[in-house]
Short mmCIF file of N, CA and C and ligand atoms in Angstrom, two decimals:
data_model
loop_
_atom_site.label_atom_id
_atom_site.label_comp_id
_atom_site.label_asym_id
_atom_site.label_seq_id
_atom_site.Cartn_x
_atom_site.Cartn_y
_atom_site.Cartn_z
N UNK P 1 4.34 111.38 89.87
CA UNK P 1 5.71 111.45 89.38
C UNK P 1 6.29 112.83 89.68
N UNK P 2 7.59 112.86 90.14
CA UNK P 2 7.95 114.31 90.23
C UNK P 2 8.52 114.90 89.10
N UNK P 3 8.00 116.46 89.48
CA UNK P 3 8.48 117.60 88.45
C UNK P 3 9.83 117.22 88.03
N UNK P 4 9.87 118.16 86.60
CA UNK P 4 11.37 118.41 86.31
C UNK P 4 11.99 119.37 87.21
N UNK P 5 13.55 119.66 87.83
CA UNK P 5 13.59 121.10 87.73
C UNK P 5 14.60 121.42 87.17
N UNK P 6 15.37 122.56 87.59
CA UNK P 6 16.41 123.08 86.66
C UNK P 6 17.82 123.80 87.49
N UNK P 7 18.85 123.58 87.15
CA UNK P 7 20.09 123.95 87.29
C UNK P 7 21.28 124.77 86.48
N UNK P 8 21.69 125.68 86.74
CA UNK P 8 22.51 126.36 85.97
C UNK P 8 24.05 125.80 85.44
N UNK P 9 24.43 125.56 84.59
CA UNK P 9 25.77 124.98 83.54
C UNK P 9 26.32 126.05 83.68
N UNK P 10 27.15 125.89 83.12
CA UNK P 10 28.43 127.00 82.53
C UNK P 10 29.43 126.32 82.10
N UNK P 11 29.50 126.80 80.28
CA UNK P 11 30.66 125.95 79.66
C UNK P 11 31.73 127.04 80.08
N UNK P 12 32.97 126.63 80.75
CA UNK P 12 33.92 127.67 81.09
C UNK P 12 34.32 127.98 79.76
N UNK P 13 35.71 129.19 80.20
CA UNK P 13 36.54 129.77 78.91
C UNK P 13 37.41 128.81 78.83
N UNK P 14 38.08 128.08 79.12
CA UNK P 14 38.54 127.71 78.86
C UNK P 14 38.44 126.19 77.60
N UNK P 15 37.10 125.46 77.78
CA UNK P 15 36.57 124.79 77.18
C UNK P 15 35.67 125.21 75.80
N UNK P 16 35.41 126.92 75.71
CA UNK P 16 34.89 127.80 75.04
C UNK P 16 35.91 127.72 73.80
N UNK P 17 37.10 128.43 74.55
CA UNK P 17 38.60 128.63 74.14
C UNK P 17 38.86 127.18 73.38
N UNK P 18 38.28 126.28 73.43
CA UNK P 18 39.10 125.43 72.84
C UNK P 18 38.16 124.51 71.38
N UNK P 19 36.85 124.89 71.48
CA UNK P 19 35.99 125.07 70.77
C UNK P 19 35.09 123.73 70.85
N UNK P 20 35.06 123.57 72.21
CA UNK P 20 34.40 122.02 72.70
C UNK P 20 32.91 122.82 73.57
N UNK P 21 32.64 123.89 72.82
CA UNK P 21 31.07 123.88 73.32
C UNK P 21 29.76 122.93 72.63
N UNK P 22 30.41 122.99 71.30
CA UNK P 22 29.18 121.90 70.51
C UNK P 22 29.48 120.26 71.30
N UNK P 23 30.34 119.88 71.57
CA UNK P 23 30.74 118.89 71.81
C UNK P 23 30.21 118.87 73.21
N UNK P 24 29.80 119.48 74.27
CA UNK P 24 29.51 119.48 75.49
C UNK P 24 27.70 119.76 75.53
N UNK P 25 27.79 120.29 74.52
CA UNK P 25 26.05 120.15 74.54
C UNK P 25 25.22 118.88 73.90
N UNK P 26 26.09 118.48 73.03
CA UNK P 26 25.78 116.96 72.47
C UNK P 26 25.76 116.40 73.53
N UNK P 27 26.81 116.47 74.79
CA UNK P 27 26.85 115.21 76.26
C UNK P 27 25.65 115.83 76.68
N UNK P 28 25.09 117.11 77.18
CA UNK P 28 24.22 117.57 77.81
C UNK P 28 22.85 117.04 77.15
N UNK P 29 22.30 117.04 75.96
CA UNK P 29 21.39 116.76 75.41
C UNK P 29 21.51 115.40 75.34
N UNK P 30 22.80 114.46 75.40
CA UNK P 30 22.52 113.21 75.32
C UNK P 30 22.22 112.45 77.04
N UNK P 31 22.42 112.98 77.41
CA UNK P 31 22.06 112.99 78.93
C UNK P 31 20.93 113.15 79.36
N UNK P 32 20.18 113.39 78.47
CA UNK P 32 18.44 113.86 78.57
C UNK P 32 18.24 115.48 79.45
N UNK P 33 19.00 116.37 79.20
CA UNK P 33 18.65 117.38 79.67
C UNK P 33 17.85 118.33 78.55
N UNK P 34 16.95 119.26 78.99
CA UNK P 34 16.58 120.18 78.30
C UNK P 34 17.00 121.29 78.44
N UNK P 35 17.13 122.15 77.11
CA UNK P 35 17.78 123.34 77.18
C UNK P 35 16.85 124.33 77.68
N UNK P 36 16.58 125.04 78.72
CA UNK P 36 15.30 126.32 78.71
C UNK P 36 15.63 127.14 78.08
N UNK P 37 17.42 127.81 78.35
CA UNK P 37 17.83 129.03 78.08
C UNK P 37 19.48 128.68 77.76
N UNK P 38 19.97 129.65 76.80
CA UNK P 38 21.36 129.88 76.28
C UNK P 38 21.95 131.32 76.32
N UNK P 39 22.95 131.38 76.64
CA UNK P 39 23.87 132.38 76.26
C UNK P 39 25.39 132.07 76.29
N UNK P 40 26.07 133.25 75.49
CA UNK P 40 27.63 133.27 75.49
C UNK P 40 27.79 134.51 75.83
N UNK P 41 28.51 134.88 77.18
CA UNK P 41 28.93 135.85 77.80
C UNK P 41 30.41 135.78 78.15
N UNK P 42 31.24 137.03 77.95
CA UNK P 42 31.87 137.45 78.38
C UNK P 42 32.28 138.30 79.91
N UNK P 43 32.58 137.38 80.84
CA UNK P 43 32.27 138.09 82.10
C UNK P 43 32.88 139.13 82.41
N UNK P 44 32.95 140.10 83.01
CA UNK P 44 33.66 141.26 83.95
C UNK P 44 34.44 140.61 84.79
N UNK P 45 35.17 141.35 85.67
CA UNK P 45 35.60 141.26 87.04
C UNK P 45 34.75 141.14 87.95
N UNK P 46 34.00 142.58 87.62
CA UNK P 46 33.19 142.19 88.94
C UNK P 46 31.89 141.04 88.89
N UNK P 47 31.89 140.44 88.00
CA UNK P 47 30.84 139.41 87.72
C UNK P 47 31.45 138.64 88.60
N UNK P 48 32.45 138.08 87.49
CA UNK P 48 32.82 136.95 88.03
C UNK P 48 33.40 137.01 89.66
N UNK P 49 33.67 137.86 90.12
CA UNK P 49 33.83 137.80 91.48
C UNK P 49 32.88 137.36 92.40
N UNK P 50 31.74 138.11 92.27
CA UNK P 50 30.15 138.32 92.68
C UNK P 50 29.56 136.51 92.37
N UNK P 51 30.14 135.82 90.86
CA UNK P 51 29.28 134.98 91.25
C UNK P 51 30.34 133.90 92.12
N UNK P 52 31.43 134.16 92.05
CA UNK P 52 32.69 133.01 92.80
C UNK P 52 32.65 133.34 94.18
N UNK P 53 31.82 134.40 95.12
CA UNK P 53 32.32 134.58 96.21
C UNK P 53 32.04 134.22 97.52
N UNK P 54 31.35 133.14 96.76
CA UNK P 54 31.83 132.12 98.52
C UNK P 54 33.02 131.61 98.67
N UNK P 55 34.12 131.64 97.55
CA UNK P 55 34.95 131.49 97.60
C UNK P 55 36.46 132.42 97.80
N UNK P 56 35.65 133.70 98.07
CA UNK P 56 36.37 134.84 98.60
C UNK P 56 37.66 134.38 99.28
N UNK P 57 37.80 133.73 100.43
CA UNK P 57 38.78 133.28 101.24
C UNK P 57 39.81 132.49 100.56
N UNK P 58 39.76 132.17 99.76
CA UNK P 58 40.10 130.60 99.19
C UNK P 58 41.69 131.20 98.14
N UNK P 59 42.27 130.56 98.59
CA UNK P 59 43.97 130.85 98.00
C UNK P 59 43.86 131.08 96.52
N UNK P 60 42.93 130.20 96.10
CA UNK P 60 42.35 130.17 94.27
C UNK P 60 41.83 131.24 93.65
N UNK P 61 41.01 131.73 94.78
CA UNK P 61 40.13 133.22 94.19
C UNK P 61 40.37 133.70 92.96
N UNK P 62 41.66 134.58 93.34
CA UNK P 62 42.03 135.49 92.29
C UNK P 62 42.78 134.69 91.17
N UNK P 63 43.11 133.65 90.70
CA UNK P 63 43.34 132.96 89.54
C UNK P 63 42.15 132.69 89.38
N UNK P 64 40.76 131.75 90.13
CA UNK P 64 39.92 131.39 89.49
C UNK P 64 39.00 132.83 88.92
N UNK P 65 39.07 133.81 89.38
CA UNK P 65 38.37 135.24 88.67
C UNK P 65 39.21 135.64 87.50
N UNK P 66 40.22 135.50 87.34
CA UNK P 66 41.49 136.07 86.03
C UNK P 66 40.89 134.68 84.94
N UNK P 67 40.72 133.56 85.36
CA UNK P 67 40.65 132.49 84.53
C UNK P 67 38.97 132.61 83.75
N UNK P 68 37.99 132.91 84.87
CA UNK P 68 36.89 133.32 84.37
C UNK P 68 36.37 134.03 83.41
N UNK P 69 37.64 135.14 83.69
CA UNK P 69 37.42 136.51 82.56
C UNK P 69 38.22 136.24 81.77
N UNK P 70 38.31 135.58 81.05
CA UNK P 70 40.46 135.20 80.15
C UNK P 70 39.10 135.11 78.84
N UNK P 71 38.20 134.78 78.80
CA UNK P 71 36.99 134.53 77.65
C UNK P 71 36.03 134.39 77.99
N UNK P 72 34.94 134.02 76.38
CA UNK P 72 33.88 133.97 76.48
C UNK P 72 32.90 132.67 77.61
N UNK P 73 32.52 132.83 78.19
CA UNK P 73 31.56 131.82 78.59
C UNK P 73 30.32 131.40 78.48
N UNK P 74 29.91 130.39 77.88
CA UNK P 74 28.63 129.55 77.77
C UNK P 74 27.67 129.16 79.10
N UNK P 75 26.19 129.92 79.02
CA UNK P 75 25.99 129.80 80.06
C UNK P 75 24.33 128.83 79.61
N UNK P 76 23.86 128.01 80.50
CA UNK P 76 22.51 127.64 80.38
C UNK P 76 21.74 127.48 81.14
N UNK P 77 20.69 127.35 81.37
CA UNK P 77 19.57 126.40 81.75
C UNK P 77 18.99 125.34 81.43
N UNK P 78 19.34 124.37 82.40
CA UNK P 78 19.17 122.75 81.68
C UNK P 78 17.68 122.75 82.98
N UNK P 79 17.23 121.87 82.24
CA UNK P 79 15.70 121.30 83.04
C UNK P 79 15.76 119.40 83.02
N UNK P 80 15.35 119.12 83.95
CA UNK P 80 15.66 117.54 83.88
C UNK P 80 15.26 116.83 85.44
N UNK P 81 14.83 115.77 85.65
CA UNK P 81 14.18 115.58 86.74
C UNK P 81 15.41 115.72 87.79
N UNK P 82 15.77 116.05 89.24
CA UNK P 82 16.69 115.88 89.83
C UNK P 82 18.04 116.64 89.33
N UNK P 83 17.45 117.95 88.64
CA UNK P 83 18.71 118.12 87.55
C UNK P 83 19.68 118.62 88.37
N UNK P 84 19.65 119.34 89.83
CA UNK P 84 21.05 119.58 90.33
C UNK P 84 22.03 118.19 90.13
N UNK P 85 21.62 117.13 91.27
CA UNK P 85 22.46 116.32 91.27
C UNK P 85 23.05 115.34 89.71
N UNK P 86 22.03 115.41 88.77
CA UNK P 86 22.30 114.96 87.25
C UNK P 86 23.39 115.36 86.67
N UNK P 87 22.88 116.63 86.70
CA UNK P 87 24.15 117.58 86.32
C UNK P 87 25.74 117.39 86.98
N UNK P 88 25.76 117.70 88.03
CA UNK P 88 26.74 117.15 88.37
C UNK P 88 27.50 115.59 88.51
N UNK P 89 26.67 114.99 88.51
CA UNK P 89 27.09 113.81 88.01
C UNK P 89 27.88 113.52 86.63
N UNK P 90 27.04 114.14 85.52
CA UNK P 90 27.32 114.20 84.50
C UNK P 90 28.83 114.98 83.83
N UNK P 91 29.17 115.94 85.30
CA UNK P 91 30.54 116.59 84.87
C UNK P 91 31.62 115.87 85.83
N UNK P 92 31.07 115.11 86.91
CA UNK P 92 32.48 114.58 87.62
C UNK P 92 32.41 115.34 88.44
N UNK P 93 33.66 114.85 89.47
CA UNK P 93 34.42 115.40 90.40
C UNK P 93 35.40 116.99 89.65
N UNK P 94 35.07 117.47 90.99
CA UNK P 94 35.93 119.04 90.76
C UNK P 94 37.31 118.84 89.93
N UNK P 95 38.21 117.83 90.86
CA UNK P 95 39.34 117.60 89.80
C UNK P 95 39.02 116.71 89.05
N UNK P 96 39.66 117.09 87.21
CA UNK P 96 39.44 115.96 86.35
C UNK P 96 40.03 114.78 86.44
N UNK P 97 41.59 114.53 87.57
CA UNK P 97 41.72 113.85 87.90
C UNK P 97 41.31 112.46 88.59
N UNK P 98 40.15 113.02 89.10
CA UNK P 98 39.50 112.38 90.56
C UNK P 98 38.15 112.22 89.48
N UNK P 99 37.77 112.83 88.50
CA UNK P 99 36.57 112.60 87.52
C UNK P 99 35.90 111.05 87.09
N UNK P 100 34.76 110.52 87.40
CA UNK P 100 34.75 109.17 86.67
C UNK P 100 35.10 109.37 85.32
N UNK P 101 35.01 108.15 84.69
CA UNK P 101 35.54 108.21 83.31
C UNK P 101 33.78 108.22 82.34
N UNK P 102 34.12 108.91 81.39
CA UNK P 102 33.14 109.54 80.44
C UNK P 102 32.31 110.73 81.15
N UNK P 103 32.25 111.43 82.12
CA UNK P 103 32.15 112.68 82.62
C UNK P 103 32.73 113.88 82.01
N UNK P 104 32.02 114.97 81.65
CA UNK P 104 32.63 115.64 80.90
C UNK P 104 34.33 116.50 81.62
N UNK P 105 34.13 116.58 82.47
CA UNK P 105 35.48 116.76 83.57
C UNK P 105 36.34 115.85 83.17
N UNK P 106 36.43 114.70 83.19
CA UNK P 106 36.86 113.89 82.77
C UNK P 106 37.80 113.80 81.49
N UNK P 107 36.62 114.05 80.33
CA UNK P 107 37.14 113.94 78.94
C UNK P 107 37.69 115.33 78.77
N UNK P 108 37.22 116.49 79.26
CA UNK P 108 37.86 117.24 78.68
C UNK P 108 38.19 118.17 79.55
N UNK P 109 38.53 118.06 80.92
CA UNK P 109 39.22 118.80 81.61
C UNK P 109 40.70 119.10 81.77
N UNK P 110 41.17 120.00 82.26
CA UNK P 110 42.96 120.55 81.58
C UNK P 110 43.33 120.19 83.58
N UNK P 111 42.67 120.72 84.50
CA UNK P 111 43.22 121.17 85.69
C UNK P 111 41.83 121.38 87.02
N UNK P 112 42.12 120.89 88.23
CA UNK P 112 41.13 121.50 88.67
C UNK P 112 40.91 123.04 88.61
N UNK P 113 41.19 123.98 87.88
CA UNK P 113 40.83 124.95 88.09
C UNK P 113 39.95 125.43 86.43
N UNK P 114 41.19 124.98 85.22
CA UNK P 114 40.64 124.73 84.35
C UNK P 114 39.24 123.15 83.95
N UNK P 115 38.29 122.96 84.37
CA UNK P 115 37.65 122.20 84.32
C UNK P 115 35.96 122.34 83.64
N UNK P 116 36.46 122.89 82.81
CA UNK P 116 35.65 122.54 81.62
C UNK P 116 34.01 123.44 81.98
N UNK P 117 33.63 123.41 83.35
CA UNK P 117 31.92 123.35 83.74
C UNK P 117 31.97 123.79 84.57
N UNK P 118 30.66 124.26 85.10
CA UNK P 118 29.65 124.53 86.44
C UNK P 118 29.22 124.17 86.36
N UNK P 119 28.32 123.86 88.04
CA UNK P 119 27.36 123.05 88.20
C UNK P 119 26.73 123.92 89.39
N UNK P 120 25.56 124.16 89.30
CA UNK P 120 25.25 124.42 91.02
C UNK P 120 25.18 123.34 91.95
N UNK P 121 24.96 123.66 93.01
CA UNK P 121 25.05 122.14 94.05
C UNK P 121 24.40 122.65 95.03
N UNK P 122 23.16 122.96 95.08
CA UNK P 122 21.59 122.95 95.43
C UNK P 122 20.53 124.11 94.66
N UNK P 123 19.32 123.22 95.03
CA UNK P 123 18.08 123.69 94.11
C UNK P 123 18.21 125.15 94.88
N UNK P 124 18.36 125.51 95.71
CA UNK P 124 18.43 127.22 95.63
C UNK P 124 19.48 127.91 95.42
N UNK P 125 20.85 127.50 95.57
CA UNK P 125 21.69 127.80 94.76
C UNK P 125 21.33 127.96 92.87
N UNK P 126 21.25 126.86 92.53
CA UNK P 126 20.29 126.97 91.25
C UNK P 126 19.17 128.32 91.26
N UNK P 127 18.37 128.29 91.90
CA UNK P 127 17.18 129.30 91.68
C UNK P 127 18.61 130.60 91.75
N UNK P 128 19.35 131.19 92.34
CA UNK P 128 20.07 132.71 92.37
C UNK P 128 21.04 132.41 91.35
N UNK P 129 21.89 131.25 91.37
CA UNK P 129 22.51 131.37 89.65
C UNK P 129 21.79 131.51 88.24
N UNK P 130 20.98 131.09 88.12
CA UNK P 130 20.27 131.34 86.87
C UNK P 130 20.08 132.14 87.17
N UNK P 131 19.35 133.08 88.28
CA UNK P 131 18.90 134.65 88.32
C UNK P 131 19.92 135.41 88.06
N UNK P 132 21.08 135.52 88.21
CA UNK P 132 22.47 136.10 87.70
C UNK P 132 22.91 135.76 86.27
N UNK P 133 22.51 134.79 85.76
CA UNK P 133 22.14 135.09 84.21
C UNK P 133 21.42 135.51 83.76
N UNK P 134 19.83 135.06 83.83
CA UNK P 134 19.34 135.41 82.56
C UNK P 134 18.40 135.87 83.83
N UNK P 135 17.35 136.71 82.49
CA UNK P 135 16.64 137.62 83.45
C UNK P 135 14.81 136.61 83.59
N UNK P 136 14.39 136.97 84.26
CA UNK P 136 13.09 136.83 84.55
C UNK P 136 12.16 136.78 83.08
N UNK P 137 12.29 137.73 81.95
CA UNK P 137 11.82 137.44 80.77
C UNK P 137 12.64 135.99 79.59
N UNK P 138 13.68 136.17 79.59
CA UNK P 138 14.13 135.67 79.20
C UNK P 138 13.89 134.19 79.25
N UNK P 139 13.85 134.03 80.69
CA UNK P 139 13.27 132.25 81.20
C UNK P 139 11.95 132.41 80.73
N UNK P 140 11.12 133.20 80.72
CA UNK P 140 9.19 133.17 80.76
C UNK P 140 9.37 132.97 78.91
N UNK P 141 10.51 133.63 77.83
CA UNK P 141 9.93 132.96 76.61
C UNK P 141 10.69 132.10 76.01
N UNK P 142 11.46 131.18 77.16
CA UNK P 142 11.64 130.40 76.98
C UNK P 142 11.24 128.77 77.51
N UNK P 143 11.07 128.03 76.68
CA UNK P 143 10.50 126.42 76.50
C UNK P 143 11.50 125.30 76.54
N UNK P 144 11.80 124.24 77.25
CA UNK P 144 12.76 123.40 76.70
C UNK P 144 11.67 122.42 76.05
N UNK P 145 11.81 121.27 74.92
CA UNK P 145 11.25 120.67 74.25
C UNK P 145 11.05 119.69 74.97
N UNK P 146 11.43 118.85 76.00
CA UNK P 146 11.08 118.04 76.80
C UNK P 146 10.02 118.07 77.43
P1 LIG R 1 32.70 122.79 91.79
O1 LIG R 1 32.87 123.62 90.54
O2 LIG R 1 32.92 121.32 91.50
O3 LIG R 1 31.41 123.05 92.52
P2 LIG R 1 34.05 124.36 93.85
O4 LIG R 1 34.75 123.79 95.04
O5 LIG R 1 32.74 125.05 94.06
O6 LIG R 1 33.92 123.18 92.77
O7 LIG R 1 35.09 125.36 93.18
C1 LIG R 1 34.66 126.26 92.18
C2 LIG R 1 35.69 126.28 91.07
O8 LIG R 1 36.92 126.80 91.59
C3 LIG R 1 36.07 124.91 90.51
O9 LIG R 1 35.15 124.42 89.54
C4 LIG R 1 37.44 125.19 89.93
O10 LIG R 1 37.36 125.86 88.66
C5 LIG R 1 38.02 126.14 90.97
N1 LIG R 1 38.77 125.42 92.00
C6 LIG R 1 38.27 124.65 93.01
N2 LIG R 1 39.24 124.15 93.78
C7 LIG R 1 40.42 124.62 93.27
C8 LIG R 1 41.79 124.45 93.63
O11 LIG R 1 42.14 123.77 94.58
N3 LIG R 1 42.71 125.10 92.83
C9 LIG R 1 42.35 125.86 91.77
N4 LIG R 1 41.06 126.05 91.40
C10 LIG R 1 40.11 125.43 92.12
MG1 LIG R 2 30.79 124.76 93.50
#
């Protein structure tokens, strides 16, 4: 049977801002994910630039970095078999428009830009986003219950 592995979330500010983090971890945990790791961070500029910048070029940039930093953000480590593609499944399409229905994009997205989540969208993408959260100890004392 194959391993679990793991993918990095992010409840945006804007979904922070609106006080639908308990409500997004209920979908996450009802989804069968495990939690490894949590935090609520407030990003910088230069964070959030650093972690948006493959999107450097992109007309959005600088709203999606102002929107990043506007608040706090919820960040995790979910563990779950296949969890890149799970995960994203589980939030929809980029626009909430274009979102299936009961996806968290979906239910509680404002805009594609305001849209509720992250997702990484590959297992090594995953391995350097979580490394830009949490540190190397932090994952080692942490367990998801699954
Ligand atoms: P993803 O989050 O579904 O992987 P990406 O294309 O990687 O989508 O874009 C990263 C983030 O940039 C999106 O989640 C969204 O917040 C924002 N974004 C993407 N496309 C647009 C756009 O056309 N206008 C405004 N913001 C956008
Ligand atoms: Mg992306």
């Amino acid at each position: 049977m194959a391993s679990s592995s793991r993918t990095l979330a992010l409840i945006k500010p804007d979904a922070v801002s609106r006080n639908l983090t308990g409500r997004i971890i209920d979908h996450i945990l009802g989804a069968g994910f495990g939690i490894v790791a949590l935090k609520q961070i407030h990003l910088g500029s230069e964070q959030a630039q650093a972690f948006y910048a493959v999107h450097r070029e992109r007309p959005f940039y600088d709203s999606l970095v102002e929107f990043m930093t506007s608040g706090p953000t919820v960040a995790l480590v979910l563990e779950k078999q296949g969890a890149v593609p799970a995960w994203r499944d589980a939030m929809g399409a980029t626009n909430p428009e274009e979102a299936a229905d009961g996806t968290i994009r979906k239910l509680f997205g404002e805009s594609v830009e305001r849209n509720c989540s992250h997702g990484s969208d590959s297992d090594e993408n995953a391995a350097l986003e979580i490394g830009f959260f949490f540190s190397t100890e932090e994952l080692l004392r942490s367990r998801s219950p699954g």
